[in-house]
Short mmCIF file of C-alpha atoms in Angstrom, two decimals:
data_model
loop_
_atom_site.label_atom_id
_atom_site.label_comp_id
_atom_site.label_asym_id
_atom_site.label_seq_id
_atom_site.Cartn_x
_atom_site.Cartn_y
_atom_site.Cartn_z
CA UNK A 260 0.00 0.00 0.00
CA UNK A 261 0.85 3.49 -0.91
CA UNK A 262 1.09 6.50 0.81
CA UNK A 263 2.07 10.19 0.71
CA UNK A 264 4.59 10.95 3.62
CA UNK A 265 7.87 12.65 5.08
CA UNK A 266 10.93 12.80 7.12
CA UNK A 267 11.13 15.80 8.06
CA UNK A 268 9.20 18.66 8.24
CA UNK A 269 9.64 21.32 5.58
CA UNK A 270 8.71 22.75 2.15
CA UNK A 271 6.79 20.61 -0.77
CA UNK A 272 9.95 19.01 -1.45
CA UNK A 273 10.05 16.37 1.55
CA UNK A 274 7.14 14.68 0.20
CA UNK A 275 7.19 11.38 -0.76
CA UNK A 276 4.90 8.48 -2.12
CA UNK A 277 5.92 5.53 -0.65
CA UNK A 278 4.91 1.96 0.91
CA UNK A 279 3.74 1.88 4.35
CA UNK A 280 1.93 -0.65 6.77
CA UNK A 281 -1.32 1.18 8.64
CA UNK A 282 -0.77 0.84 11.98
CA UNK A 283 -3.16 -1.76 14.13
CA UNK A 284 -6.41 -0.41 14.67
CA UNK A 285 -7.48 0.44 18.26
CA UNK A 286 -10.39 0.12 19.84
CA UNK A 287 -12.25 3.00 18.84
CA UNK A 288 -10.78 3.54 14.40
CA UNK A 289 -12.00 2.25 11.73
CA UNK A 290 -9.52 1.18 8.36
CA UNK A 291 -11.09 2.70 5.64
CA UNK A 292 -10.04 2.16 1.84
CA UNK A 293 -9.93 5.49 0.84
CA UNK A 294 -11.54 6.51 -2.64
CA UNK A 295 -11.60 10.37 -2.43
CA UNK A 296 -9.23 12.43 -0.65
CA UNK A 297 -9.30 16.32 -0.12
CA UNK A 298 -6.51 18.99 0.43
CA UNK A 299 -6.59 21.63 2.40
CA UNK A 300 -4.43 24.63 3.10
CA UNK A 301 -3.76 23.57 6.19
CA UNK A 302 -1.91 19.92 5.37
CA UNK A 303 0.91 22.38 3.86
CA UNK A 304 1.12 24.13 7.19
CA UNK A 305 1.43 20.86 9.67
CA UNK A 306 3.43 19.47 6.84
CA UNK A 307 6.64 22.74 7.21
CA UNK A 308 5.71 22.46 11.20
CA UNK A 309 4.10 25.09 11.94
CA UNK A 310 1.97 22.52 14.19
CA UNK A 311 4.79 20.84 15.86
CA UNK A 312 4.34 21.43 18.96
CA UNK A 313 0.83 18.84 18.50
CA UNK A 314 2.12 16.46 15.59
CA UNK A 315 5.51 16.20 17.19
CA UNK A 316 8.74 14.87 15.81
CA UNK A 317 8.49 11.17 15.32
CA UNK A 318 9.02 10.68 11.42
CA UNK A 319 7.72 9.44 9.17
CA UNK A 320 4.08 11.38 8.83
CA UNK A 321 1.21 11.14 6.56
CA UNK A 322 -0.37 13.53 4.46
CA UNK A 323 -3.64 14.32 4.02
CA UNK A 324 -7.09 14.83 6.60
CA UNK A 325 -10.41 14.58 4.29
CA UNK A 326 -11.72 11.71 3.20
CA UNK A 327 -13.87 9.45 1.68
CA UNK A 328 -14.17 5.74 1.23
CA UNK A 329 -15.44 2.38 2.18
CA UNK A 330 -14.98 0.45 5.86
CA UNK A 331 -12.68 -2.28 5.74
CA UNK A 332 -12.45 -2.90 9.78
CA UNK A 333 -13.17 -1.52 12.77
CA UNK A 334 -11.69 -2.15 16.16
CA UNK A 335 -13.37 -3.68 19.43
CA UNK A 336 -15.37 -0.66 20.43
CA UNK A 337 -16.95 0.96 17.31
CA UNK A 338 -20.91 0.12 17.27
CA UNK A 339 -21.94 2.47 14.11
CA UNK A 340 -19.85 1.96 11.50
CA UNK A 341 -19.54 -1.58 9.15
CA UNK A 342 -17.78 -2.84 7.22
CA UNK A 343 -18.96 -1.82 3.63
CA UNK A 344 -19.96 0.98 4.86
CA UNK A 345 -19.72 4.25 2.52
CA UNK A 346 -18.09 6.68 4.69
CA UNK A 347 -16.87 10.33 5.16
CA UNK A 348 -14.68 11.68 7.52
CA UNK A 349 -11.01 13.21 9.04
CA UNK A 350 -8.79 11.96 10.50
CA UNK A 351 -6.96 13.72 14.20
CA UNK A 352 -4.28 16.39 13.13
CA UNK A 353 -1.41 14.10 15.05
CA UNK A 354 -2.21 11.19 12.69
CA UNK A 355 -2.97 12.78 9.35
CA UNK A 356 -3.15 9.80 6.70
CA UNK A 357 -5.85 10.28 3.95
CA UNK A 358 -3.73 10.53 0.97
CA UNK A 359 -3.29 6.69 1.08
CA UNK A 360 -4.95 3.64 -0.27
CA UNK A 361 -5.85 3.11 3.58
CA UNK A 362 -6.12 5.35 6.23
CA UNK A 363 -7.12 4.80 10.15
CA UNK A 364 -9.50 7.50 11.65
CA UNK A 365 -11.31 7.48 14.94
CA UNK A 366 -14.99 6.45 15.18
CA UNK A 367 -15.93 9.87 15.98
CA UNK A 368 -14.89 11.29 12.46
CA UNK A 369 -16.56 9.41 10.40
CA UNK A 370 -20.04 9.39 9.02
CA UNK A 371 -21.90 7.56 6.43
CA UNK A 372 -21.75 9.08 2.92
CA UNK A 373 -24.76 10.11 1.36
CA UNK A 374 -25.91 7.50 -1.20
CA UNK A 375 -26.58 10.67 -3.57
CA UNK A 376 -23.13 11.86 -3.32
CA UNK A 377 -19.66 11.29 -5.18
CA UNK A 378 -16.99 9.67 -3.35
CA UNK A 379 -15.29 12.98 -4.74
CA UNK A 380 -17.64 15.58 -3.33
CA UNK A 381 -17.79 13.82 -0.42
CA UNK A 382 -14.18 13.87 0.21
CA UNK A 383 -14.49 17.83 -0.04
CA UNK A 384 -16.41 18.67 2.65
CA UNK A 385 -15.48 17.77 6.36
CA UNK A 386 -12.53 19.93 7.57
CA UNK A 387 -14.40 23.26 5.47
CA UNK A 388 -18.08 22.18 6.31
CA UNK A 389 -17.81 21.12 9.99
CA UNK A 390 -15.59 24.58 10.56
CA UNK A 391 -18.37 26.72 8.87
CA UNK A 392 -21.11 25.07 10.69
CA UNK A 393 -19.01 25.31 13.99
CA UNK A 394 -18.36 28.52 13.33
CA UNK A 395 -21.94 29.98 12.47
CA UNK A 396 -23.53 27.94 15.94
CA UNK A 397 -20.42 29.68 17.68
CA UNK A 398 -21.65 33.03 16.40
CA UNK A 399 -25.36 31.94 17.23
CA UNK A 400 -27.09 32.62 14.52
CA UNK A 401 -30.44 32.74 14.06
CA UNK A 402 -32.88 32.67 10.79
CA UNK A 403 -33.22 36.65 9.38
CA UNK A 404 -29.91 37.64 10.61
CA UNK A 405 -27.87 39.17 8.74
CA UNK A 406 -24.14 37.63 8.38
CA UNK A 407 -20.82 39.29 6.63
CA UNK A 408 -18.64 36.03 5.22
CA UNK A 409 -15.39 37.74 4.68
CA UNK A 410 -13.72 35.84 1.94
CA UNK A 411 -16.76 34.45 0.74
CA UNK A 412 -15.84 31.57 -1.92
CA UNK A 413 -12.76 29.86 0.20
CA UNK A 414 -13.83 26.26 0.96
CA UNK A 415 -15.42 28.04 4.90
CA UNK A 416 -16.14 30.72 3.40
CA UNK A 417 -18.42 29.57 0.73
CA UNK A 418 -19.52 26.63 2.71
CA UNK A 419 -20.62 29.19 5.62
CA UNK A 420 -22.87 30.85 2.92
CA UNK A 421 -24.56 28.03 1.73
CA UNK A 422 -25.25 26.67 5.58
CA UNK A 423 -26.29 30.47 6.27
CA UNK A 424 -28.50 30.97 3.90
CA UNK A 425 -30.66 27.16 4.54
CA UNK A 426 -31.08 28.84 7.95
CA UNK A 427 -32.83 31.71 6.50
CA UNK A 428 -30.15 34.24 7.02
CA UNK A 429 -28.81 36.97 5.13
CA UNK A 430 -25.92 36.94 3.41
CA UNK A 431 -23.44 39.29 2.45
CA UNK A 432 -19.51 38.68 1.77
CA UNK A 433 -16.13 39.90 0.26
CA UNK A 434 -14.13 38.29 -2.53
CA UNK A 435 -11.61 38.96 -4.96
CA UNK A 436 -13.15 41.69 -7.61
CA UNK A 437 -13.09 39.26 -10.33
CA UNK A 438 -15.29 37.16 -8.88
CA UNK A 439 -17.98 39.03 -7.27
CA UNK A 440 -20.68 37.54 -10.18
CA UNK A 441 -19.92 34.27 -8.95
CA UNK A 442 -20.51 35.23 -5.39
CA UNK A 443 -23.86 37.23 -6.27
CA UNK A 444 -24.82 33.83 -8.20
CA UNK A 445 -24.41 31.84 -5.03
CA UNK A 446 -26.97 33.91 -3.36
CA UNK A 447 -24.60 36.71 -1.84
CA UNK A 448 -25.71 40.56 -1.60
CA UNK A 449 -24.42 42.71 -1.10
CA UNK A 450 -20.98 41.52 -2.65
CA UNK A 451 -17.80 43.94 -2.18
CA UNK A 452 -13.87 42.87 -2.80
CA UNK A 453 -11.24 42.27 -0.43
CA UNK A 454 -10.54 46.42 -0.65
CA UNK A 455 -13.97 47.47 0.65
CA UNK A 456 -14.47 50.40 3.07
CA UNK A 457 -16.01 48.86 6.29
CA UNK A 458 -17.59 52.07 6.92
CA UNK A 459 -20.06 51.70 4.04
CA UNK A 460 -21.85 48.69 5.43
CA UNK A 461 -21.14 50.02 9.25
CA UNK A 462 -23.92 48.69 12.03
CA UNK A 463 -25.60 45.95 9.11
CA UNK A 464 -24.43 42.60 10.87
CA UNK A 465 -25.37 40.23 13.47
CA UNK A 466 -22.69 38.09 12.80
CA UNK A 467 -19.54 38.89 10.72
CA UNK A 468 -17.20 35.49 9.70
CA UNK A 469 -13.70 36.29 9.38
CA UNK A 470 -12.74 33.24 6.95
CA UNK A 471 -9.11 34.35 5.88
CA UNK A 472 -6.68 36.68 7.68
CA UNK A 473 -6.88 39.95 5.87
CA UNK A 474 -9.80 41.41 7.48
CA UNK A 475 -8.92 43.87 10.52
CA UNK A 476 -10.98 43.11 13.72
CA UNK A 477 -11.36 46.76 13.76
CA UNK A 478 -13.07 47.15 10.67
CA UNK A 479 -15.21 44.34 11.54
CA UNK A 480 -16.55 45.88 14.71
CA UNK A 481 -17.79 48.65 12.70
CA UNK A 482 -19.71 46.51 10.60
CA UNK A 483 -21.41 44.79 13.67
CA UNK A 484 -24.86 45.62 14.92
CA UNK A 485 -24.88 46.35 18.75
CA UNK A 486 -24.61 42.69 20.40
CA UNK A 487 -23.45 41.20 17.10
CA UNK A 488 -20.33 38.56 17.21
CA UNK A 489 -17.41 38.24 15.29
CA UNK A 490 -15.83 35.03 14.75
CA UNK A 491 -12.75 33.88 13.34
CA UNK A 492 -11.44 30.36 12.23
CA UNK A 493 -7.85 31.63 12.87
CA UNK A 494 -6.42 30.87 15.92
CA UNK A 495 -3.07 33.16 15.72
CA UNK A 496 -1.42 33.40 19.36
CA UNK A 497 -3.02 36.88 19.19
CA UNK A 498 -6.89 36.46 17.88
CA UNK A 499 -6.59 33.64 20.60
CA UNK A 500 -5.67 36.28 23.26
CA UNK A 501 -7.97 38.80 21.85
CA UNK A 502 -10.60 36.29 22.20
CA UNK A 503 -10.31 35.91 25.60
CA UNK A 504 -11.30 39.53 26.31
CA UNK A 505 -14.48 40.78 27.17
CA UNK A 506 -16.21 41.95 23.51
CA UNK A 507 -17.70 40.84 20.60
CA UNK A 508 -14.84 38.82 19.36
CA UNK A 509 -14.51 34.93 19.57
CA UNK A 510 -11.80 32.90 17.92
CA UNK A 511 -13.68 28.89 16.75
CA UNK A 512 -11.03 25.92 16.84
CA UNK A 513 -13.45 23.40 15.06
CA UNK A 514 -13.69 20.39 16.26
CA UNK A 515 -14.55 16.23 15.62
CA UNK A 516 -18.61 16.10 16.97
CA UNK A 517 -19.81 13.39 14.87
CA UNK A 518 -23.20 14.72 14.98
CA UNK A 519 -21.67 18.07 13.23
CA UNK A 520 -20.30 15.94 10.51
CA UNK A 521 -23.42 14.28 10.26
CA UNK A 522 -25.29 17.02 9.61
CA UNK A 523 -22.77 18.41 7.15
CA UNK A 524 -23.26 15.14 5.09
CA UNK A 525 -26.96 15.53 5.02
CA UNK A 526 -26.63 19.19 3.94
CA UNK A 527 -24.38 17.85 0.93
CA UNK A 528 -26.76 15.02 0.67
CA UNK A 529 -29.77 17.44 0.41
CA UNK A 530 -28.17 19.72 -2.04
CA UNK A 531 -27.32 22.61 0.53
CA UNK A 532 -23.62 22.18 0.86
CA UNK A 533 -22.02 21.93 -2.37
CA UNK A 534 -17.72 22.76 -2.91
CA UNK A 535 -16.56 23.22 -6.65
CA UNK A 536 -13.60 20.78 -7.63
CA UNK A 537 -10.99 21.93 -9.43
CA UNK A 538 -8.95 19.28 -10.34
CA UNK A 539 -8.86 15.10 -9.79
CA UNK A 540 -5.72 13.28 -9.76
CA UNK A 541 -4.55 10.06 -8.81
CA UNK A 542 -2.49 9.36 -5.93
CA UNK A 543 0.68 8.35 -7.75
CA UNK A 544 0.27 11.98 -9.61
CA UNK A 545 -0.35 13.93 -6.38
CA UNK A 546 2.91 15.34 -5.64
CA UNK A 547 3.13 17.45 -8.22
CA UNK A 548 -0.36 18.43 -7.85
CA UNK A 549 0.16 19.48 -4.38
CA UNK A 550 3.20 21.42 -4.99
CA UNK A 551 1.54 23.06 -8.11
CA UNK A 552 -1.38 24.03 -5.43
CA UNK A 553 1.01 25.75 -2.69
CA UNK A 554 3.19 27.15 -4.59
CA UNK A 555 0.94 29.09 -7.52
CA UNK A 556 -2.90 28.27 -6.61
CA UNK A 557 -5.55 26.60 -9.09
CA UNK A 558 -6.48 28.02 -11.99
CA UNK A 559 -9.78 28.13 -10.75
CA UNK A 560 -11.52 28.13 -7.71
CA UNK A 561 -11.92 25.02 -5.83
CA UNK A 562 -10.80 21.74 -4.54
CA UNK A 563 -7.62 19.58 -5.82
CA UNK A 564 -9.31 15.73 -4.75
CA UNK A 565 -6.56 13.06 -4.75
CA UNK A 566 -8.11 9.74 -6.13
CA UNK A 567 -6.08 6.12 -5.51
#
């Protein structure tokens, strides 16, 4: 069996595709033959360290968090999964694993697949979908609120919108100016780029979603409504000390609750929750994908899925 792993932590270039044993399942995993996997910014940021002080320093690691796939075993403990079982899932940041034939996740982050939905879609959505729901309960929203997305067609970002809007909010957001059409077509009004003056949509928000880092907190308090929240999914040493100060402004650190995932599959299952994919290779062409995606971006918006 195959998988996509290193020695030491670093740029693109440590990566390497090679044979590997999964380790013995414990009580609580499942082994799951993986036949969709997602990537996400955040495997190249574990991957050069910056997450060292949880993944630690025992080499080699896996690549690779969002999945999708079939059950091949499960250990001692696990009561709802099968084997055969179409599954979604992620796998804990210390273990990592998904680019693989196999990977071993816990119980916990794993649900069944929709029977309506690509292995390939499916493998898009649990790290983005699970954060943006996280993140919108966090903010407690509520239906006819009014919500800001900043960065509005990122894999949160545009996965908060969709979620938003099936609970009968409002939606408004910031993208790149080339792309506002697409945002409007998803739903989104108003629609301003990343350059906007906060000041022109001051006091309009109950909730405002800080999605990538180039958003001031300041300029998102003036776009709040008095006893609005703002929430961020980046927890920087200093949004996570900001955070902890009385105010409007809470940091989210998403996290495995299987009954979030679930309800992130039925959203995709239903229709609501849909990411674009912007490219499908196999797992023996995946390097190069990967280090094409880092290094320069897609040519187009949306996810690079790694198929074995």
């Amino acid at each position: 069996m195959k998988r996509i792993q290193y020695h030491q932590y670093g740029g693109p270039e440590v990566m390497r595709l090679e044979d590997f044993e999964p380790a013995p399942l414990g009580a609580d995993e499942v082994l799951v033959r993986v036949h969709a996997a997602a990537a996400n910014p955040m495997d190249f940021g574990i991957r050069a360290g910056r997450m060292k002080h949880v993944t630690g320093r025992r080499f080699p690691r896996a690549m690779g968090y969002d999945f999708s796939g079939v059950v091949e075993a499960v250990g001692d403990r696990v009561t709802r999964l099968h084997v055969g079982d179409e599954v979604l899932g992620g796998t804990p940041i210390k273990s990592a694993g998904a680019f693989a034939d196999v990977v071993v996740a816990q119980e916990k982050g794993v649900v069944s697949k929709p029977e309506n939905l690509s292995f390939e879609d499916a493998a898009a959505i649990p790290t983005v979908g699970i954060t943006a729901l996280q993140a919108l309960t966090k903010g407690k929203l509520q239906p006819g609120q009014a919500v800001f997305v900043h960065s509005c067609l990122g894999g949160v970002g545009r996965s908060a919108v969709q979620i938003a809007l099936a609970h009968q909010a409002t939606v408004a957001g910031s993208c790149r100016d080339n792309a506002i059409s697409e945002a409007r077509d998803l739903g989104i009004g108003p629609v301003v780029d990343f350059g906007f003056d906060p000041a022109s949509l001051a006091r309009r928000f109950d909730l405002v979603l800080i999605a990538a880092g180039t958003l001031p907190v300041k300029a998102a308090r003036t776009m709040l409504k008095p006893g609005g929240r703002i929430i961020s999914i980046l927890p920087t040493p200093s949004n996570l000390a900001r955070s902890v100060l009385p105010g409007p402004f809470h940091v989210l650190v998403a996290q495995p609750i299987t009954e979030d995932l679930e309800n992130v599959a039925r959203a995709a299952g239903q229709g609501i929750l849909r990411l674009p994919i912007a490219r499908t290779v196999p797992l023996s062409q995946a390097i190069p994908a990967l280090t094409e995606l880092e290094r320069n971006g897609t040519a187009k918006r949306g996810k690079l899925i790694i198929t074995p």
